[in-house]
Short mmCIF file of C-alpha atoms in Angstrom, two decimals:
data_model
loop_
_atom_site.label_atom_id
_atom_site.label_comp_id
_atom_site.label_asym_id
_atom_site.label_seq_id
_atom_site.Cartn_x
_atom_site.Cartn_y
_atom_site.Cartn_z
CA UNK A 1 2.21 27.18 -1.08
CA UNK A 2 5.51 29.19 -1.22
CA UNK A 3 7.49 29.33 -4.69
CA UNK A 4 10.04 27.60 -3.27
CA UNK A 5 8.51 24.92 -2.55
CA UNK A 6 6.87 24.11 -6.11
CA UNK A 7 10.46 25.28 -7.52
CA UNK A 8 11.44 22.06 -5.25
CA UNK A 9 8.60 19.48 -6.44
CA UNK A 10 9.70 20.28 -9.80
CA UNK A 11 13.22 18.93 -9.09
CA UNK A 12 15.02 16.26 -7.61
CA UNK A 13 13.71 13.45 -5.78
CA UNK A 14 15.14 14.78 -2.25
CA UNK A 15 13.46 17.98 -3.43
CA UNK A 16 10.15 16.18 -4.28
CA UNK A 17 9.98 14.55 -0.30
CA UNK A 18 10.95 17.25 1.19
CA UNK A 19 8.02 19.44 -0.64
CA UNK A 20 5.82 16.57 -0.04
CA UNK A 21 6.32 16.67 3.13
CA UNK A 22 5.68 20.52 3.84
CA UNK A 23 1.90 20.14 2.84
CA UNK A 24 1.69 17.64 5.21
CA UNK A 25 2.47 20.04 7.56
CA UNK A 26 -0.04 22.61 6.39
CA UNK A 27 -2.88 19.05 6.09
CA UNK A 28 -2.45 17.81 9.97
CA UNK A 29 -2.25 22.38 10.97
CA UNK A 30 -6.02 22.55 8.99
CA UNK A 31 -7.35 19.33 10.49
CA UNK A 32 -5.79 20.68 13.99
CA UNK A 33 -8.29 23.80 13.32
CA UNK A 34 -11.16 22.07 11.75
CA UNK A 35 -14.26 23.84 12.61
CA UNK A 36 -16.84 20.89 13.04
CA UNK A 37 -15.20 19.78 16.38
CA UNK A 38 -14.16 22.11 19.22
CA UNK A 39 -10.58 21.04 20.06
CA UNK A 40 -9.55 20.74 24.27
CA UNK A 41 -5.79 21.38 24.25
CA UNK A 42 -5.32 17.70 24.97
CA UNK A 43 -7.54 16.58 22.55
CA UNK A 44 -5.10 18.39 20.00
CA UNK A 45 -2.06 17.40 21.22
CA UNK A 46 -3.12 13.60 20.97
CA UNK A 47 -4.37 14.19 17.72
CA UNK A 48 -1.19 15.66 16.47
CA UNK A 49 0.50 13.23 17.95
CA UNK A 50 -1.06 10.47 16.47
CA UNK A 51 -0.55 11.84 12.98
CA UNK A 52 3.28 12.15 13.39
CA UNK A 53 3.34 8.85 14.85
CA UNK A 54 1.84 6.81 11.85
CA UNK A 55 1.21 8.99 9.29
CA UNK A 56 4.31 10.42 7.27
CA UNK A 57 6.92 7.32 8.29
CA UNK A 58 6.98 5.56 5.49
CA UNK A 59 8.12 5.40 2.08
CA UNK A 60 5.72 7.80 1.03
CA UNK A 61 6.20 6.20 -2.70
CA UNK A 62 2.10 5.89 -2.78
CA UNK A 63 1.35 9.64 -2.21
CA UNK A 64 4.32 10.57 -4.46
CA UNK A 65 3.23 8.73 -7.10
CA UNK A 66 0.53 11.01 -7.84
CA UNK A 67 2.57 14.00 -8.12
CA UNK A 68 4.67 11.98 -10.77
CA UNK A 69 1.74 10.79 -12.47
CA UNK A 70 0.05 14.24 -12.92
CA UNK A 71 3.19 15.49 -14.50
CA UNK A 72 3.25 12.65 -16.67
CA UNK A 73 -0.22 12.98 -17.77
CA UNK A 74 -0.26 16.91 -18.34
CA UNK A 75 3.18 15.86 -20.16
CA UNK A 76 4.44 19.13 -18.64
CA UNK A 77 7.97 19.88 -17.20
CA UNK A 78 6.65 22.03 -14.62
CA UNK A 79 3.69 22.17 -12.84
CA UNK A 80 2.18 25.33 -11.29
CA UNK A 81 1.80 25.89 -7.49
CA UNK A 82 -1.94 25.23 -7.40
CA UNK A 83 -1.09 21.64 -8.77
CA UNK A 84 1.79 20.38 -7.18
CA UNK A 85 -0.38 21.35 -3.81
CA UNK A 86 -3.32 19.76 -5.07
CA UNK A 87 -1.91 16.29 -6.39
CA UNK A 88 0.32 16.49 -2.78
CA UNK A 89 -2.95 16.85 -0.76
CA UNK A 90 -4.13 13.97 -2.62
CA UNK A 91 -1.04 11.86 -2.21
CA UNK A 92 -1.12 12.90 1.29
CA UNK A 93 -5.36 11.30 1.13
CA UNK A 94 -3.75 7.69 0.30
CA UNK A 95 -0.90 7.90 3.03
CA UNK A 96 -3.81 8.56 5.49
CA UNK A 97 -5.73 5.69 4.00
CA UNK A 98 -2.47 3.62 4.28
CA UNK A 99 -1.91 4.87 7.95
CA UNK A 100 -5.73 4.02 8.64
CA UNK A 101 -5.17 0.76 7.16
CA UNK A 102 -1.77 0.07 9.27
CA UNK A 103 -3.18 0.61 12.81
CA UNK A 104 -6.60 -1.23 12.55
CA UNK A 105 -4.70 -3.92 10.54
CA UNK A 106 -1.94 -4.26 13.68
CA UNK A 107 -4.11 -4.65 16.09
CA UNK A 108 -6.05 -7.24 14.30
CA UNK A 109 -2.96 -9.41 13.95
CA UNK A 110 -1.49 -8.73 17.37
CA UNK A 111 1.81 -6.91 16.09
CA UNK A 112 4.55 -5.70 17.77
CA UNK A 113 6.73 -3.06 15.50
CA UNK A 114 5.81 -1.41 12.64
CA UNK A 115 8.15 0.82 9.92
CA UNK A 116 11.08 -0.09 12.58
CA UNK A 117 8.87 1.61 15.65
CA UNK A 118 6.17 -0.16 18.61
CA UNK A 119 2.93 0.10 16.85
CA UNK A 120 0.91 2.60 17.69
CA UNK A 121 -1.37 0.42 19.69
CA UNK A 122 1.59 -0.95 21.99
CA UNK A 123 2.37 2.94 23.48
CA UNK A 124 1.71 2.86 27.10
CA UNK A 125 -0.80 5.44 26.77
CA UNK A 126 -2.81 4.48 24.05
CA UNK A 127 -3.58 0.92 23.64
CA UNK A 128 -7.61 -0.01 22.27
CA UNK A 129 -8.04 4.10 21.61
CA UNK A 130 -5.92 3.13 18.30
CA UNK A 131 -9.07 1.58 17.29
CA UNK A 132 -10.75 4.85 17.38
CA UNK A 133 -8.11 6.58 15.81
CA UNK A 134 -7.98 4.74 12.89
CA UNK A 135 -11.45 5.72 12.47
CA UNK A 136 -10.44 9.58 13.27
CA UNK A 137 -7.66 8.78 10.35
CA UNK A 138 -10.53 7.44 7.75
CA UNK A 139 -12.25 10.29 8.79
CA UNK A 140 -9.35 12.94 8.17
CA UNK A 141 -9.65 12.24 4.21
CA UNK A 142 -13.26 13.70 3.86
CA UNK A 143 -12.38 16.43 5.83
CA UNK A 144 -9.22 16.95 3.19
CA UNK A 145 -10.89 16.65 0.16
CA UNK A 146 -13.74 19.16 1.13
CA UNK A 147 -11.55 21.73 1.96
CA UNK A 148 -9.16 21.82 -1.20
CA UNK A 149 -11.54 19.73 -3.96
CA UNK A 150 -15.44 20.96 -3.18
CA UNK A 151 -15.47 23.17 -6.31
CA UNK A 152 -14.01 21.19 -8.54
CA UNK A 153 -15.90 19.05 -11.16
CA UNK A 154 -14.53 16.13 -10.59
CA UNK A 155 -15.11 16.19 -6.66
CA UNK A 156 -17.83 13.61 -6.06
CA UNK A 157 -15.54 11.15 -8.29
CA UNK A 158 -12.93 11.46 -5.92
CA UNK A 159 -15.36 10.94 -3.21
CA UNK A 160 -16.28 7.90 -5.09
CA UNK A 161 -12.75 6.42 -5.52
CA UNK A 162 -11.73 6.64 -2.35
CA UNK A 163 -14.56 5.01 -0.94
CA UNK A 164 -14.35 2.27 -3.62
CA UNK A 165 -10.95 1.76 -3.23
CA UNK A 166 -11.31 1.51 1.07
CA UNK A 167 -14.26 -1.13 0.50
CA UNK A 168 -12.08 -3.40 -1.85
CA UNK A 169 -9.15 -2.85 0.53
CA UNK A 170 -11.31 -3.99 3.66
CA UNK A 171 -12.94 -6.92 1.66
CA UNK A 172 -9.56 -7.69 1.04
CA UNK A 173 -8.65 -7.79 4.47
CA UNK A 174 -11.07 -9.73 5.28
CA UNK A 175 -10.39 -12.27 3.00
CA UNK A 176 -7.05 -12.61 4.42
CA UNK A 177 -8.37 -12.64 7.87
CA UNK A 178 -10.64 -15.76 7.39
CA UNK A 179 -8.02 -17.73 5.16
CA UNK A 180 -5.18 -17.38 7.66
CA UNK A 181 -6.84 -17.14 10.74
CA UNK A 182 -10.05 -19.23 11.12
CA UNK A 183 -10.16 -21.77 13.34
CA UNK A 184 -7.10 -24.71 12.51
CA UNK A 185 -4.94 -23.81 10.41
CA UNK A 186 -5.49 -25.36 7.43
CA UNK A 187 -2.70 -25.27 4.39
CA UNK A 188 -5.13 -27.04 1.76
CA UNK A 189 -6.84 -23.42 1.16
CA UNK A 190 -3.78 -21.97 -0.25
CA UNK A 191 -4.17 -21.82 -4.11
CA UNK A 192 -2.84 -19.72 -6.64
CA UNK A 193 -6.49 -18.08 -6.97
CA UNK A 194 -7.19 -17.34 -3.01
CA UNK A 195 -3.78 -15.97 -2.96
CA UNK A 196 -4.44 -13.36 -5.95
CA UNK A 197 -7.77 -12.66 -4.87
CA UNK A 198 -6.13 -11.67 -1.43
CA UNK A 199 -3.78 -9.41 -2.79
CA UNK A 200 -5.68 -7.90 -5.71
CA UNK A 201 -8.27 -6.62 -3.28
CA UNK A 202 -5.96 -6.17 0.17
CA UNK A 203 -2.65 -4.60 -1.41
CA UNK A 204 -3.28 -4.02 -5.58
CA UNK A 205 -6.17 -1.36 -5.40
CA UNK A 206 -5.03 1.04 -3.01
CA UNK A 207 -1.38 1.01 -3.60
CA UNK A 208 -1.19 1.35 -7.18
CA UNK A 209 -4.59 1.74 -8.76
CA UNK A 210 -5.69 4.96 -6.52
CA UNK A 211 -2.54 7.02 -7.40
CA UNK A 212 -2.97 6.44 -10.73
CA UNK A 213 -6.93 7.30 -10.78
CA UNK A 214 -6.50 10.10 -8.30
CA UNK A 215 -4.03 11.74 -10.87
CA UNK A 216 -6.50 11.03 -14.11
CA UNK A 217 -9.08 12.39 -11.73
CA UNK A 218 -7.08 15.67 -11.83
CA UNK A 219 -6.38 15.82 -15.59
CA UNK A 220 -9.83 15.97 -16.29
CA UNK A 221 -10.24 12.33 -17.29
CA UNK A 222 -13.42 9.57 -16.63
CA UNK A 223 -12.08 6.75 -14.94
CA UNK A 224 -14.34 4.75 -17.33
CA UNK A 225 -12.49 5.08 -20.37
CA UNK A 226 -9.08 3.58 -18.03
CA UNK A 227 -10.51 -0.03 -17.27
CA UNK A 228 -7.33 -1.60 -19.14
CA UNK A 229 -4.99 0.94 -17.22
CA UNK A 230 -6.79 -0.30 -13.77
CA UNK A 231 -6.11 -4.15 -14.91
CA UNK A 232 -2.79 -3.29 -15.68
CA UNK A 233 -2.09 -1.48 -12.38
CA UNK A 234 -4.07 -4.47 -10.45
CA UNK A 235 -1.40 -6.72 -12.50
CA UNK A 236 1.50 -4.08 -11.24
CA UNK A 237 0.33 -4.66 -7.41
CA UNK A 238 0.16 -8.51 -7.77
CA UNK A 239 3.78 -8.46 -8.99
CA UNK A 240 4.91 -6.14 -6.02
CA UNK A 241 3.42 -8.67 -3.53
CA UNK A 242 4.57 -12.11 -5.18
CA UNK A 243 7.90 -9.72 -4.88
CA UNK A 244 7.78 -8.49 -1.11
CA UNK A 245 6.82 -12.24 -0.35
CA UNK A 246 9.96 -13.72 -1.90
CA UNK A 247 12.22 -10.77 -0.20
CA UNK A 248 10.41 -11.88 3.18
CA UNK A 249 11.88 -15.33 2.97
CA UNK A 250 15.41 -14.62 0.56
CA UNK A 251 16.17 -10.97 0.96
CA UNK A 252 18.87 -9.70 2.97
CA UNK A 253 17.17 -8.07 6.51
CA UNK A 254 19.81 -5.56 6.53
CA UNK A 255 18.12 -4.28 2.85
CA UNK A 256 14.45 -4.60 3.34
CA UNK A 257 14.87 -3.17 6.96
CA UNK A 258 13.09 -6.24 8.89
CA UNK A 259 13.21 -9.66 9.75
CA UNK A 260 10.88 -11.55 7.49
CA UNK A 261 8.06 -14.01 9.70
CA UNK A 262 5.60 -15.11 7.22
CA UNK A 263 6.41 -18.64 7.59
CA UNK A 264 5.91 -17.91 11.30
CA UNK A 265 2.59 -16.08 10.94
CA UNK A 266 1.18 -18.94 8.45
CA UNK A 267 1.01 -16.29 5.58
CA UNK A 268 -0.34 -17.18 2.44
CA UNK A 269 2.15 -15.99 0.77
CA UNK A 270 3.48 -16.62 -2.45
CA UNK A 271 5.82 -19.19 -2.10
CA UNK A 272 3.99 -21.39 0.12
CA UNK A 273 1.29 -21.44 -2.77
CA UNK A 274 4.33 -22.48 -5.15
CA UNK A 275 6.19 -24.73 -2.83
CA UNK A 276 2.35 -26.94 -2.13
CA UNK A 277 1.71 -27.04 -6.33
CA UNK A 278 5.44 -28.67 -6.61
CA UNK A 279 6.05 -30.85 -3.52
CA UNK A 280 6.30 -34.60 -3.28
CA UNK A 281 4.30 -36.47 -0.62
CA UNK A 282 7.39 -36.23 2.21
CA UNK A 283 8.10 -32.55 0.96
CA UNK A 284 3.86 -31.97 1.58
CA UNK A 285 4.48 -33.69 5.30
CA UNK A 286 7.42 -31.35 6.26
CA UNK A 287 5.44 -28.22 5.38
CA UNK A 288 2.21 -29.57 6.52
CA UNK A 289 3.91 -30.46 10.35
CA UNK A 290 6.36 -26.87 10.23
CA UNK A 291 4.02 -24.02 8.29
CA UNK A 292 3.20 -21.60 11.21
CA UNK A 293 5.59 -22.93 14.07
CA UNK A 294 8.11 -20.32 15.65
CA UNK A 295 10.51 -22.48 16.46
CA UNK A 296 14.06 -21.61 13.98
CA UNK A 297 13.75 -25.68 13.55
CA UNK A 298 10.75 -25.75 11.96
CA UNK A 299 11.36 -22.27 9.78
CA UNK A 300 14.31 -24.27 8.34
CA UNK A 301 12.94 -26.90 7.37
CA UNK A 302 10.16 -25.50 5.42
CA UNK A 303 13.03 -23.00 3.92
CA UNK A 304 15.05 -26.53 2.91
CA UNK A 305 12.17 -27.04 1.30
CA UNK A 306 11.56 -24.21 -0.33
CA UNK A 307 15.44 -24.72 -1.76
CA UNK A 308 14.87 -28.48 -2.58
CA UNK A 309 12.27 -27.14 -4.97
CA UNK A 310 14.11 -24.06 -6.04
CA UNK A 311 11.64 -21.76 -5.84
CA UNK A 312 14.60 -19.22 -6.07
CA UNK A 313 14.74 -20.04 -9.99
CA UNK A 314 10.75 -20.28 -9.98
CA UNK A 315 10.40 -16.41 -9.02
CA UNK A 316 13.36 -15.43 -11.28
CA UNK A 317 11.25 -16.84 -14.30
CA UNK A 318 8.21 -15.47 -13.11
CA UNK A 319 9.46 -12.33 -12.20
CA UNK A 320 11.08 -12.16 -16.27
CA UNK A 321 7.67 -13.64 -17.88
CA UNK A 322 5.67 -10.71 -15.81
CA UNK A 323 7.63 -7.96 -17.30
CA UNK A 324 7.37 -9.06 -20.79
CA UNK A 325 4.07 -9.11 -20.01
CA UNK A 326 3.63 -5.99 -18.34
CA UNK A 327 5.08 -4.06 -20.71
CA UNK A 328 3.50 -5.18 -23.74
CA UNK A 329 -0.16 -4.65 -21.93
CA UNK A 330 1.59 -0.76 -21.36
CA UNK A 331 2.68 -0.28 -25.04
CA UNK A 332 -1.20 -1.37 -26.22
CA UNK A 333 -2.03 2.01 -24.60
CA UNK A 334 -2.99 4.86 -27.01
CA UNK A 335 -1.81 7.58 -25.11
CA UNK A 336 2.26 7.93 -24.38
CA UNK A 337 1.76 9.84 -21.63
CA UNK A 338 -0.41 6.80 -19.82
CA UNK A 339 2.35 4.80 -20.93
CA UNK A 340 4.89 7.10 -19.32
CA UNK A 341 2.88 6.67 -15.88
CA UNK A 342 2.34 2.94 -16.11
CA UNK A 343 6.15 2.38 -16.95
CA UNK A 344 7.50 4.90 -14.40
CA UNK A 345 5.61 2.90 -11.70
CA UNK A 346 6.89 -0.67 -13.60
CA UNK A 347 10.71 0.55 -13.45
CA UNK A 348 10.17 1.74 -9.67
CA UNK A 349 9.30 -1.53 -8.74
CA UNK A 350 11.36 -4.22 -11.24
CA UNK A 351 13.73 -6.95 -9.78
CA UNK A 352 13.99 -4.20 -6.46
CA UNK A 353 15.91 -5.60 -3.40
CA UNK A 354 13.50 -3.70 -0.87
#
């Protein structure tokens, strides 16, 4: 990795991408060139473009996060080449897991765009052969870590984590998958418990959990000693979800970049939970008769609803009472530099817009 480019994950956050990005680049050219499969010109091309297509679009706040959090940790200002590469590579491991996620989890629920783009499954040319390459994207992330992490001691504990991590994410899935989806649909399953079980597993454990342990991985540390920093993190992802439900519904689409449809697509989402633990018996029969209809009539009236019972002023209080409580869980950590990480990810995240 050229000095430049660690001279450029050291500073700003433009700098930080842009590095990111590079070993990316250097990822998908080894993978291209992998030695256990005899690559066909075409078989290359479609495999590089299949990465472009779904792997480094998003955010990229998961994969960055472990850069940030290894600095934290070694409570360093700079970190050397060697380590900005390595913590990238294994950033870079999570947005293939995400990416892996993303096409397997669009086909399953029939979508049309995805990070402002057709889903991957809806170009001409590829169609059901996304289901195989999500499995070629799963696969990518062995194939990464032996390369860069075989000699190091904590390798099979990465192995570990990231197969943990995919299992819970899957079972989490699934649970969501057989809630929404099976047979009628069926509001009286939506409770406050099904919907954090959901989202623990599905969103909480992948998205905020594995940066953090891939990073402690790196410093040395036994992922044992961290249950509290896992719970907190697990806490952290439930927040971010309750959050992205609410901007769904009340957030402007011009800020959070898409038109939100979970009413449409019978989500269990946050506010639905709320909205059925406060309504009165006609408020129950209006959201009973319009959850899940595409019709603009019946999205109104369930969002009449969800103003009748001010569910505005219910998130606003929640959203207050879970930082208090986040960050006195955080300041019960011994180490500062732990706390650093956990309240870097907290302030990243706190009353956001998108």
């Amino acid at each position: 990795m050229a000095n430049g480019t660690a001279a450029a994950a050291n500073g700003t956050a433009v700098d930080l991408k842009a590095a990111f990005r590079e070993v990316y680049l250097q990822l998908k050219s080894e993978l291209l060139e992998d030695p256990a499969f005899d690559y066909t010109e075409d078989s290359r091309l479609w495999i590089e473009q299949m990465l472009d297509y779904n792997v480094p679009g998003g955010k990229l706040n998961r994969g960055i996060s472990v850069i940030d959090s290894y600095k934290s940790l070694k409570e360093v200002n700079e970190l050397s080449n060697d380590d900005i590469f390595l913590a990238s590579a294994l950033g870079w491991c999570i947005e293939w897991l995400q990416a892996y996620f993303l096409v397997l989890d669009d086909i399953m629920d029939n979508s049309h765009t995805r990070r402002g783009q057709p889903c991957w499954f809806r170009q001409p040319k590829v169609g059901l052969i996304a289901a195989n390459d999500g499995i070629l994207l799963r696969n990518h992330i062995p194939r990464i870590l032996k390369r860069h992490f075989r000699e190091k001691s904590y390798y099979v504990d990465l192995l570990d984590l990231f197969n943990e991590v995919e299992f819970q994410t899957a079972s989490g899935q699934m649970l969501d998958l057989i809630t929404t989806h099976e047979g009628e649909k069926d509001l009286s399953k939506y409770k406050m418990p099904v919907y954090r079980r959901i989202v623990q597993y599905k969103t909480a454990y992948y998205s905020f959990y594995l940066p953090v342990a891939c990073a402690l991985l790196m410093s040395g540390e036994n992922l044992a000693n961290f249950v509290a920093v896992k719970e907190i993190l697990i806490e952290m992802g439930t927040y971010f979800q309750v959050q992205d439900d609410y901007l769904d519904c009340f957030g402007d689409p011009e800020v959070i970049g898409k038109i939100g449809t979970d009413i449409e697509d019978f989500k269990c989402s946050w506010l639905i939970v709320q909205a059925l633990e406060r309504a009165n018996e006609g408020q129950m029969k209006v959201l009973y008769e319009s959850y899940g209809k595409s019709d603009p009539t019946s999205v109104a009236k369930v969002k009449a609803v969800y103003g009748d019972l001010n569910l505005q002023a219910v998130f606003a209080e929640y959203e207050g009472a879970s930082y208090v409580q986040l960050i006195s869980s955080i300041e019960a950590q011994p180490s500062k530099a732990v706390q650093e990480v956990l309240k870097s990810f907290l302030h990243k995240i706190y009353k956001r817009q998108k």
